[in-house]
PDB file of C-alpha atoms in Angstrom:
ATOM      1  CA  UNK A   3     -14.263  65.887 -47.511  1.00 47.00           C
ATOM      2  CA  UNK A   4     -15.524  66.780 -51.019  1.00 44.00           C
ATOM      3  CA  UNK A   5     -11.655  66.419 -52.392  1.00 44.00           C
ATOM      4  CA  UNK A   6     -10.956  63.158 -50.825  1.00 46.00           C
ATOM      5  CA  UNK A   7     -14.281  61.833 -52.476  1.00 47.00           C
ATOM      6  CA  UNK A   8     -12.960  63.646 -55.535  1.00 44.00           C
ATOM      7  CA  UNK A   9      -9.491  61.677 -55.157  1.00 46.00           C
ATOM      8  CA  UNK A  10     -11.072  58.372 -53.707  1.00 48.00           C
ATOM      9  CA  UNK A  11     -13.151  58.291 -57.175  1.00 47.00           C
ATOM     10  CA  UNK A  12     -10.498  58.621 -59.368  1.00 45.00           C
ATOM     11  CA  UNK A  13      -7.961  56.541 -57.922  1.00 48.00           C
ATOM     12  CA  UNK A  14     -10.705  53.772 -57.838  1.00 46.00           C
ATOM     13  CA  UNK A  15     -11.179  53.626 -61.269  1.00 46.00           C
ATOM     14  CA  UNK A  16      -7.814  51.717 -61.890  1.00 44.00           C
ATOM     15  CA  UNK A  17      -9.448  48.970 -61.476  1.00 42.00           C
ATOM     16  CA  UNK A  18     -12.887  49.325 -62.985  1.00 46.00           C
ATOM     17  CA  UNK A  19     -12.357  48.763 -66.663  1.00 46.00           C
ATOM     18  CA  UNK A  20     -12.554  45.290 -67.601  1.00 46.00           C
ATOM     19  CA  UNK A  21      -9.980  45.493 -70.642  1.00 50.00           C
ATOM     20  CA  UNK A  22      -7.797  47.196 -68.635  1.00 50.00           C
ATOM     21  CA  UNK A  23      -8.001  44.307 -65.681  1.00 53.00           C
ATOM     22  CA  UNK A  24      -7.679  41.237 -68.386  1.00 53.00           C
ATOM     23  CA  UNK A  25      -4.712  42.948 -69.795  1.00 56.00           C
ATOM     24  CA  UNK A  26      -2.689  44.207 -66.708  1.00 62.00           C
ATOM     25  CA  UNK A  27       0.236  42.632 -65.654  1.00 78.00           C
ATOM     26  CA  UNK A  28       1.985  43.252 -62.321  1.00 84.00           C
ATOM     27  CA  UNK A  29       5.495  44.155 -63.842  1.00 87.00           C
ATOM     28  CA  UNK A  30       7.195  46.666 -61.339  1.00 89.00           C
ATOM     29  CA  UNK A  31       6.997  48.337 -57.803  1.00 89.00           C
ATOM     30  CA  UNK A  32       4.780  51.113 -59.887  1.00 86.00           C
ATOM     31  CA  UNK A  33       2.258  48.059 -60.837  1.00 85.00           C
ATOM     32  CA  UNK A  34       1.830  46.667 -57.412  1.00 89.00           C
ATOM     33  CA  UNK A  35       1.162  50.084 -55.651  1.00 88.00           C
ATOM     34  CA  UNK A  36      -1.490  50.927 -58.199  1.00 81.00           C
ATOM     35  CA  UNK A  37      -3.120  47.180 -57.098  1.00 84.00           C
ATOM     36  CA  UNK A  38      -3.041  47.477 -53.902  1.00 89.00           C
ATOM     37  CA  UNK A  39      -4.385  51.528 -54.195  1.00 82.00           C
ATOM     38  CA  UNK A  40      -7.177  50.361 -56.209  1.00 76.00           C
ATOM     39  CA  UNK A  41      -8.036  47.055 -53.599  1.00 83.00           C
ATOM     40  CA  UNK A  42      -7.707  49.536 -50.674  1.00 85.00           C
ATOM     41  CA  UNK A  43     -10.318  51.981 -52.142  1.00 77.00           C
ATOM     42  CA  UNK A  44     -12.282  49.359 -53.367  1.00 78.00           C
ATOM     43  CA  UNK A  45     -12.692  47.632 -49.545  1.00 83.00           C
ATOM     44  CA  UNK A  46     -13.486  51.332 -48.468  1.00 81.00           C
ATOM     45  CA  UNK A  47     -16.284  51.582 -51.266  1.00 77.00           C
ATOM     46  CA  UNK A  48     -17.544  48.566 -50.404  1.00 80.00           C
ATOM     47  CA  UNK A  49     -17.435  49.043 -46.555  1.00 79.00           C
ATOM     48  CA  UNK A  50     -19.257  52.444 -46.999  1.00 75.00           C
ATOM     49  CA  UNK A  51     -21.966  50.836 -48.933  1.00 76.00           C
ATOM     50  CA  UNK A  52     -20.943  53.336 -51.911  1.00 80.00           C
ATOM     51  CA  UNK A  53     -22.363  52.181 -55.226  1.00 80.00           C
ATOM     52  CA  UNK A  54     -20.985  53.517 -58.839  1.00 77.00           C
ATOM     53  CA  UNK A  55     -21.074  53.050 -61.974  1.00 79.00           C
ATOM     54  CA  UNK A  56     -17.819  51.286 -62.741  1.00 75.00           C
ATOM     55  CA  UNK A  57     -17.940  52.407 -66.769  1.00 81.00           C
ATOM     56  CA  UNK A  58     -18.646  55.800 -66.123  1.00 83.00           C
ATOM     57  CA  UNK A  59     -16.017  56.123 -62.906  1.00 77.00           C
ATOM     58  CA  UNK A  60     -13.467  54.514 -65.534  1.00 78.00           C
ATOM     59  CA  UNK A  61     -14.818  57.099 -68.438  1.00 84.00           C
ATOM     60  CA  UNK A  62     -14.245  59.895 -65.915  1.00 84.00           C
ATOM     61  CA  UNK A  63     -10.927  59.075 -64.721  1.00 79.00           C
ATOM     62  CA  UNK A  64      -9.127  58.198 -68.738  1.00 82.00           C
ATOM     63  CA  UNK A  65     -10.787  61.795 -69.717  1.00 83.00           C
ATOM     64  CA  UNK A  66      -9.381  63.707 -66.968  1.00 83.00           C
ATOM     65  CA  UNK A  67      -5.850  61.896 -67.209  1.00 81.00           C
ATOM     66  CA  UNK A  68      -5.787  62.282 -70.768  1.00 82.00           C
ATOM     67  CA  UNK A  69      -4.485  65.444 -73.577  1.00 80.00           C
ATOM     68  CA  UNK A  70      -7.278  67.168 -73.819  1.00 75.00           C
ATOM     69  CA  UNK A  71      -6.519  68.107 -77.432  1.00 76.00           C
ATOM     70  CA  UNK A  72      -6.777  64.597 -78.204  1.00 79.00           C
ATOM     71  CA  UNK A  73     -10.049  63.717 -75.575  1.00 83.00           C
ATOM     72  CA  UNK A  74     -13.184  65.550 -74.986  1.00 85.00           C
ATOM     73  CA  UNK A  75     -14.487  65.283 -71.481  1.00 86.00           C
ATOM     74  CA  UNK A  76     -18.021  64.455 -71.029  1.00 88.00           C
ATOM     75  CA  UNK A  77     -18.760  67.192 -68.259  1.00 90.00           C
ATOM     76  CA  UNK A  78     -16.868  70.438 -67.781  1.00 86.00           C
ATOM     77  CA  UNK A  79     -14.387  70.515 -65.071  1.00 84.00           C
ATOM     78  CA  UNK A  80     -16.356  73.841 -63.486  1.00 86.00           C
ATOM     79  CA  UNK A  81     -19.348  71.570 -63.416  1.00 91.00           C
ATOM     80  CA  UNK A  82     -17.832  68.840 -61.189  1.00 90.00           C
ATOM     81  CA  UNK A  83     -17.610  70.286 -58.113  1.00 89.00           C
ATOM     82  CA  UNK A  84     -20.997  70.954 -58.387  1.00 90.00           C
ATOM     83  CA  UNK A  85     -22.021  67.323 -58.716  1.00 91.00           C
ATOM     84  CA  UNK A  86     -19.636  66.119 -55.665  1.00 89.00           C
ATOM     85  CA  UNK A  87     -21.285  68.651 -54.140  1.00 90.00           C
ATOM     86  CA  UNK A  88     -24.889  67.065 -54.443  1.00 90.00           C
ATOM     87  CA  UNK A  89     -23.218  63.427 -54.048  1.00 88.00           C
ATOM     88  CA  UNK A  90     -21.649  64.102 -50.456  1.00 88.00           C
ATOM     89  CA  UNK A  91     -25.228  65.583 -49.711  1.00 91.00           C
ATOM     90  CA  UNK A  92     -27.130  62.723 -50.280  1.00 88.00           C
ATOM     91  CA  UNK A  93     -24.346  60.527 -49.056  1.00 86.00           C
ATOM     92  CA  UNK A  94     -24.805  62.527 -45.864  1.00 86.00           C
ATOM     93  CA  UNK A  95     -28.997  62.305 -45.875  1.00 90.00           C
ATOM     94  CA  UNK A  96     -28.723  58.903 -46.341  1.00 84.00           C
ATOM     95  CA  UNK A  97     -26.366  58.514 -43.109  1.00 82.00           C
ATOM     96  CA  UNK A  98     -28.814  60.849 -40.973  1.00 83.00           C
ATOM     97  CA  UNK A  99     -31.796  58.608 -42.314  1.00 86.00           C
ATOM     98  CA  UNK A 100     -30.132  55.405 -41.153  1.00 81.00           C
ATOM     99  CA  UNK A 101     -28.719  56.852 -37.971  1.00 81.00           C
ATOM    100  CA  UNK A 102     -32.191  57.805 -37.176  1.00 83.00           C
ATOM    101  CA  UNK A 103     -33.692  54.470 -38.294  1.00 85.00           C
ATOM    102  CA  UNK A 104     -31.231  52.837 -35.828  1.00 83.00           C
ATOM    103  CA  UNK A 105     -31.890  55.236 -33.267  1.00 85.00           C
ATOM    104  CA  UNK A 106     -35.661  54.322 -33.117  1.00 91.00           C
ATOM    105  CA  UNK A 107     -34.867  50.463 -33.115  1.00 92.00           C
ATOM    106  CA  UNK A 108     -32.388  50.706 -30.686  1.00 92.00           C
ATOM    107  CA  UNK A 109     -34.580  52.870 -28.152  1.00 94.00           C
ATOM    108  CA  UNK A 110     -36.822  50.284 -28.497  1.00 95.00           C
ATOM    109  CA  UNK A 111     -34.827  47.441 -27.811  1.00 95.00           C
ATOM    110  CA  UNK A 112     -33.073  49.104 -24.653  1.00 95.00           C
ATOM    111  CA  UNK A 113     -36.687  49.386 -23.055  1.00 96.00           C
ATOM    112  CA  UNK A 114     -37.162  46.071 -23.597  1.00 97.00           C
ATOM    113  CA  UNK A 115     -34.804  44.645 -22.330  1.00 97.00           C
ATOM    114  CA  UNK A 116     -34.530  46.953 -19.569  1.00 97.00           C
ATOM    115  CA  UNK A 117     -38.146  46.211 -18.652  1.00 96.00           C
ATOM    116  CA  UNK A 118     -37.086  42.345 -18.640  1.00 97.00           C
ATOM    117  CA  UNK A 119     -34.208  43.133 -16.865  1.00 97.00           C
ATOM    118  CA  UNK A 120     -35.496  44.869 -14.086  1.00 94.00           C
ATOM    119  CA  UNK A 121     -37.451  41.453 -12.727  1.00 95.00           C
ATOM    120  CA  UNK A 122     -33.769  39.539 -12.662  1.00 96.00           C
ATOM    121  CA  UNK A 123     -32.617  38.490  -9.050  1.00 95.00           C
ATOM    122  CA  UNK A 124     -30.400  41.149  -7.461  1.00 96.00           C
ATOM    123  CA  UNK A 125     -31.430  43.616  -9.764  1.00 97.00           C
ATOM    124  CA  UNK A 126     -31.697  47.711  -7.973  1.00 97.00           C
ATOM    125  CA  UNK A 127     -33.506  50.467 -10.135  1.00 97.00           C
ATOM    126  CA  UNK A 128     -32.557  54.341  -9.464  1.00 97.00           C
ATOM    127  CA  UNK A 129     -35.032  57.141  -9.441  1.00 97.00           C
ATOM    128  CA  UNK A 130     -33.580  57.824 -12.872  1.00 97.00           C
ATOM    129  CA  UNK A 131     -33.938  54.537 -14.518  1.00 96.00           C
ATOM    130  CA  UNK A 132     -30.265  53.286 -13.928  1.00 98.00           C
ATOM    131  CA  UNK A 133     -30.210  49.550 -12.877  1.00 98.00           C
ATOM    132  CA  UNK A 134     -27.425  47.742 -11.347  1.00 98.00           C
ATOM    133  CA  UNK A 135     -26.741  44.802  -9.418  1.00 98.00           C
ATOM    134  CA  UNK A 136     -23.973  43.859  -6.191  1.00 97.00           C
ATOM    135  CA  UNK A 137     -21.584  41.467  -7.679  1.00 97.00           C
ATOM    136  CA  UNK A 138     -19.015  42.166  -4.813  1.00 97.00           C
ATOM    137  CA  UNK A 139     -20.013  44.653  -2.085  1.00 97.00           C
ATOM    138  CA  UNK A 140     -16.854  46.308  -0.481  1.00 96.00           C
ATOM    139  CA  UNK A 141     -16.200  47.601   2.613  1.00 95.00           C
ATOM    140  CA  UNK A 142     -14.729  51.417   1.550  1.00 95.00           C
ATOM    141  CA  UNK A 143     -16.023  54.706   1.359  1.00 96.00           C
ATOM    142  CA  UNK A 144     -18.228  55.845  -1.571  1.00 96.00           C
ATOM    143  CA  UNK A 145     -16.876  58.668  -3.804  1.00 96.00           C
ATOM    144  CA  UNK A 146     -18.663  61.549  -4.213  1.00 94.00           C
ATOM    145  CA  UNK A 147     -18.509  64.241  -7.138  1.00 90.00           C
ATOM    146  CA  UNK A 148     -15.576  66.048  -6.349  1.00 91.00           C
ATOM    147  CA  UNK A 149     -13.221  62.759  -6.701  1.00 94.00           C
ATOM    148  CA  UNK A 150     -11.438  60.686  -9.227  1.00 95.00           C
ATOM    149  CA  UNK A 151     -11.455  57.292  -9.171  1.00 96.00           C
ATOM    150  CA  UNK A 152      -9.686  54.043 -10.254  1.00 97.00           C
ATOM    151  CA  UNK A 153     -11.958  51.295 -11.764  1.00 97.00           C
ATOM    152  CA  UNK A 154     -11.428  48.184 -13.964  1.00 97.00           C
ATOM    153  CA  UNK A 155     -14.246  48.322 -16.598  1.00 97.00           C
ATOM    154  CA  UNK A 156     -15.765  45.607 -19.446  1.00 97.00           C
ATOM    155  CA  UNK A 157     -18.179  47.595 -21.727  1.00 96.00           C
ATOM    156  CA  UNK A 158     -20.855  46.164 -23.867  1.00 96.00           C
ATOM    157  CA  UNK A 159     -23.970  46.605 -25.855  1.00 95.00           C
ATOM    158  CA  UNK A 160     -26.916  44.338 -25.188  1.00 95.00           C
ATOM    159  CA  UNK A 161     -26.610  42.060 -27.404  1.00 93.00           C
ATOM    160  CA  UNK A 162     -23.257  41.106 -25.822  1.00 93.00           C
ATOM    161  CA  UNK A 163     -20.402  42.858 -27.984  1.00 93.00           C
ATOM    162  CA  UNK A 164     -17.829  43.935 -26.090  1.00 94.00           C
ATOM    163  CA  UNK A 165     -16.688  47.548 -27.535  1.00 94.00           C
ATOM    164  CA  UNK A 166     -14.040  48.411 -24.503  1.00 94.00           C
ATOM    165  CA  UNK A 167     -12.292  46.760 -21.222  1.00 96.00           C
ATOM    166  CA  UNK A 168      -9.502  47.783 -19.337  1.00 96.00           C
ATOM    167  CA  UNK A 169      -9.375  44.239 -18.272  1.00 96.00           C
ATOM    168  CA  UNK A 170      -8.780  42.864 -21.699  1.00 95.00           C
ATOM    169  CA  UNK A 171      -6.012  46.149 -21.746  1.00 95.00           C
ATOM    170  CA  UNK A 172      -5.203  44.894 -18.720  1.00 95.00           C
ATOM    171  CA  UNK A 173      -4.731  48.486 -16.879  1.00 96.00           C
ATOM    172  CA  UNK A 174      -7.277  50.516 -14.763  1.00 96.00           C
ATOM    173  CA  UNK A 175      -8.636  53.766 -15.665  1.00 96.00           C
ATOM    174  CA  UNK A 176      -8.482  57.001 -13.512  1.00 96.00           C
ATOM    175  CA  UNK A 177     -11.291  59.517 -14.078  1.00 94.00           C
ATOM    176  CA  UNK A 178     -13.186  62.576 -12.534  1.00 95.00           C
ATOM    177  CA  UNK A 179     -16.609  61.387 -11.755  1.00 92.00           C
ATOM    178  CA  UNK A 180     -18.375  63.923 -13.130  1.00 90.00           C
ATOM    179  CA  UNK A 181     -16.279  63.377 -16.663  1.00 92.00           C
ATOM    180  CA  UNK A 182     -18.015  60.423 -17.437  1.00 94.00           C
ATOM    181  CA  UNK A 183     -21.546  59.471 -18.945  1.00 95.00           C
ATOM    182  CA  UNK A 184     -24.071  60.677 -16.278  1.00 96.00           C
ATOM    183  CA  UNK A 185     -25.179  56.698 -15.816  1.00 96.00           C
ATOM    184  CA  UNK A 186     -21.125  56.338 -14.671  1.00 96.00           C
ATOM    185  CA  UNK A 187     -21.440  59.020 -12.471  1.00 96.00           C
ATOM    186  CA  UNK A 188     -24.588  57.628 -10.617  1.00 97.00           C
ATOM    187  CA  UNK A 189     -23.443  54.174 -10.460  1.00 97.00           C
ATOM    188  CA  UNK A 190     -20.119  55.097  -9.176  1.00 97.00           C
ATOM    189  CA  UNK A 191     -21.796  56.701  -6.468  1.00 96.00           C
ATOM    190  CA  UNK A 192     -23.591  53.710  -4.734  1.00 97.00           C
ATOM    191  CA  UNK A 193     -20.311  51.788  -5.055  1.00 97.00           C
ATOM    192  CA  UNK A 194     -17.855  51.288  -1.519  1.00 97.00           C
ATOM    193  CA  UNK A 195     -14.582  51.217  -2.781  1.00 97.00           C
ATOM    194  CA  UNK A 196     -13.891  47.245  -3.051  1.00 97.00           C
ATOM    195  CA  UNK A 197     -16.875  46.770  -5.047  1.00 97.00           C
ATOM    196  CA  UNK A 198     -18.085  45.133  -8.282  1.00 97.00           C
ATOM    197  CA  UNK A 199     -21.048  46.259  -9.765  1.00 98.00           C
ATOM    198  CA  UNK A 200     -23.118  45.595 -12.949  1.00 98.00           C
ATOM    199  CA  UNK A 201     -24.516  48.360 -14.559  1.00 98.00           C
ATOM    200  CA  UNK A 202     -27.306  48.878 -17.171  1.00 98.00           C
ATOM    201  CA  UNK A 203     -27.418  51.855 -18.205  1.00 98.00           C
ATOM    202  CA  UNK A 204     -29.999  53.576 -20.283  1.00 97.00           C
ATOM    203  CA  UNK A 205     -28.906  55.403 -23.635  1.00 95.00           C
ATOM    204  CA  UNK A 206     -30.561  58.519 -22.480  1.00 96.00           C
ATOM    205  CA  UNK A 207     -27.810  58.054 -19.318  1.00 97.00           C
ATOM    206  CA  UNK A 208     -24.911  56.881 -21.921  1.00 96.00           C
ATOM    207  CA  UNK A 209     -24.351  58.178 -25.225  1.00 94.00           C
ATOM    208  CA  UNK A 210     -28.073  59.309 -26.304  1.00 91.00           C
ATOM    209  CA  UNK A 211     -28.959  59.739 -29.650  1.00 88.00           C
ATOM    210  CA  UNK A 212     -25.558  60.901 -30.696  1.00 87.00           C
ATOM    211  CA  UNK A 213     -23.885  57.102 -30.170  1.00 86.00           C
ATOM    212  CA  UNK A 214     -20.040  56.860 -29.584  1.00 88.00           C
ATOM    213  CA  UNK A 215     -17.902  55.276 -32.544  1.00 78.00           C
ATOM    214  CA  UNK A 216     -18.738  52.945 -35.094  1.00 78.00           C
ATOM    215  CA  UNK A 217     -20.172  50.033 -32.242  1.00 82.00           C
ATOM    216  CA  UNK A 218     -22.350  51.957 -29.588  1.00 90.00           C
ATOM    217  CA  UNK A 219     -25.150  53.131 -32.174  1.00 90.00           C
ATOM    218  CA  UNK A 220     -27.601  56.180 -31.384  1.00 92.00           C
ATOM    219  CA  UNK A 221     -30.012  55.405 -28.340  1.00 94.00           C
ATOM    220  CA  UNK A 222     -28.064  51.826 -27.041  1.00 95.00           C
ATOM    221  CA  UNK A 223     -28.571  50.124 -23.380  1.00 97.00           C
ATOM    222  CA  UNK A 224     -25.179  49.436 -22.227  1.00 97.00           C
ATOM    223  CA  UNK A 225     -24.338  47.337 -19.765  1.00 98.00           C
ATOM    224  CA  UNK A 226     -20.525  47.757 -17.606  1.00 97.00           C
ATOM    225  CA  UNK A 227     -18.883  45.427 -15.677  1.00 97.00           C
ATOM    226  CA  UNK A 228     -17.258  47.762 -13.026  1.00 97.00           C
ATOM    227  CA  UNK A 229     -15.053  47.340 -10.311  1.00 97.00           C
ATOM    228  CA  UNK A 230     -13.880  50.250  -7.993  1.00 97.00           C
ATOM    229  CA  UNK A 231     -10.677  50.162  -7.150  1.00 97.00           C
ATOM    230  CA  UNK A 232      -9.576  53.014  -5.071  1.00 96.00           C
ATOM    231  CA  UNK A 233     -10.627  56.594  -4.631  1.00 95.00           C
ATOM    232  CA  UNK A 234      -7.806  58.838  -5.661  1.00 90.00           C
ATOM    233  CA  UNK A 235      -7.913  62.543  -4.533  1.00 76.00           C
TER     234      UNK A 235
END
């Protein structure tokens, strides 16, 4: 981690000095690729929420690419892997701060809405807190643990983004029951093959306060369209 930082910096700086923008020209192959590294680390930068000090990032990168019988550098080389060092930690408290600050707001949400929820037409609450409700009730059997089953799914977060669907991929999934989140596992459960359920699942039955990818944050409600298809053994 600490050496692509290390090599993310210094490739960024192509771009940072302003005499060296007003004066570039494009001229070759060489030119372009240099661009299009520095616009490509710049997005990432600015994507991450990273903030530098464009003079100083230049500074760094001219001293360490220059003779150094002809340029002094500003901080010995032994000296900064030291300061990465500190930078990736507070890049990483600052992550854990904000994961935790999303955590709490998200908790918060999911019991609201969940509390809403729960007084919507159709809607069934589980001992453990799961909710669903009987689009489509078939006419199967129900799986139990030891199966796998086939299911079209539409995943999404309360607020109505969608962050997986077999339908959209238009192919079902087959999975174990028990190798899915434990609010999966449950809701499979009630569900005669033939059915369509909707799920809402609470984060302590999804993903928890670990979250899954870059869209289901720490602590989210989901909510799955699910229909099961068949009950392979």
């Amino acid at each position: 981690m600490k050496k692509i930082l290390l090599v993310t910096v210094l490739f960024a700086v192509i771009s940072c000095s302003q005499e060296g923008y007003k004066s570039s020209k494009l001229k070759d192959q060489k030119d372009s690729s240099s661009y299009a590294i520095g616009a490509d680390i710049a997005r990432t930068f600015k994507r991450t929420g990273i903030e530098v000090n464009s003079e100083a990032l230049y500074k760094g990168f001219y001293e360490y690419s220059s003779d150094t019988t002809k340029v002094k550098r500003t901080i010995k080389e032994d000296e900064i892997a030291k300061i990465l060092e500190k930078f990736q930690q507070k890049l990483i408290a600052e992550k854990q701060a904000q994961s935790q600050k999303d955590g709490e707001k998200n908790l918060k949400a999911g019991k609201e809405f969940l509390e809403k929820n729960k007084s919507v037409a159709g809607v069934q609450v589980t001992a453990s807190g799961l909710q669903y409700q009987v689009i489509k009730m078939g006419n199967g059997p129900k799986p139990t643990s030891n199966d796998k089953v086939k299911v079209h799914y539409t995943g999404s977060t309360i607020d109505g983004t969608i962050f997986d669907s077999s339908v959209q991929r238009g192919e079902p999934v087959v999975f174990p029951l028990t190798g899915v989140i434990p609010g999966w596992t449950e809701g499979l459960k009630l569900m005669p093959v033939g059915s369509k359920f909707k799920l809402f699942i609470p984060s302590e039955l999804a993903y928890g306060e670990r979250g899954a990818g870059d869209v289901i944050k720490p602590n989210s409600t989901l909510i799955f369209d699910v229909e099961l298809i068949a009950i392979e053994k």
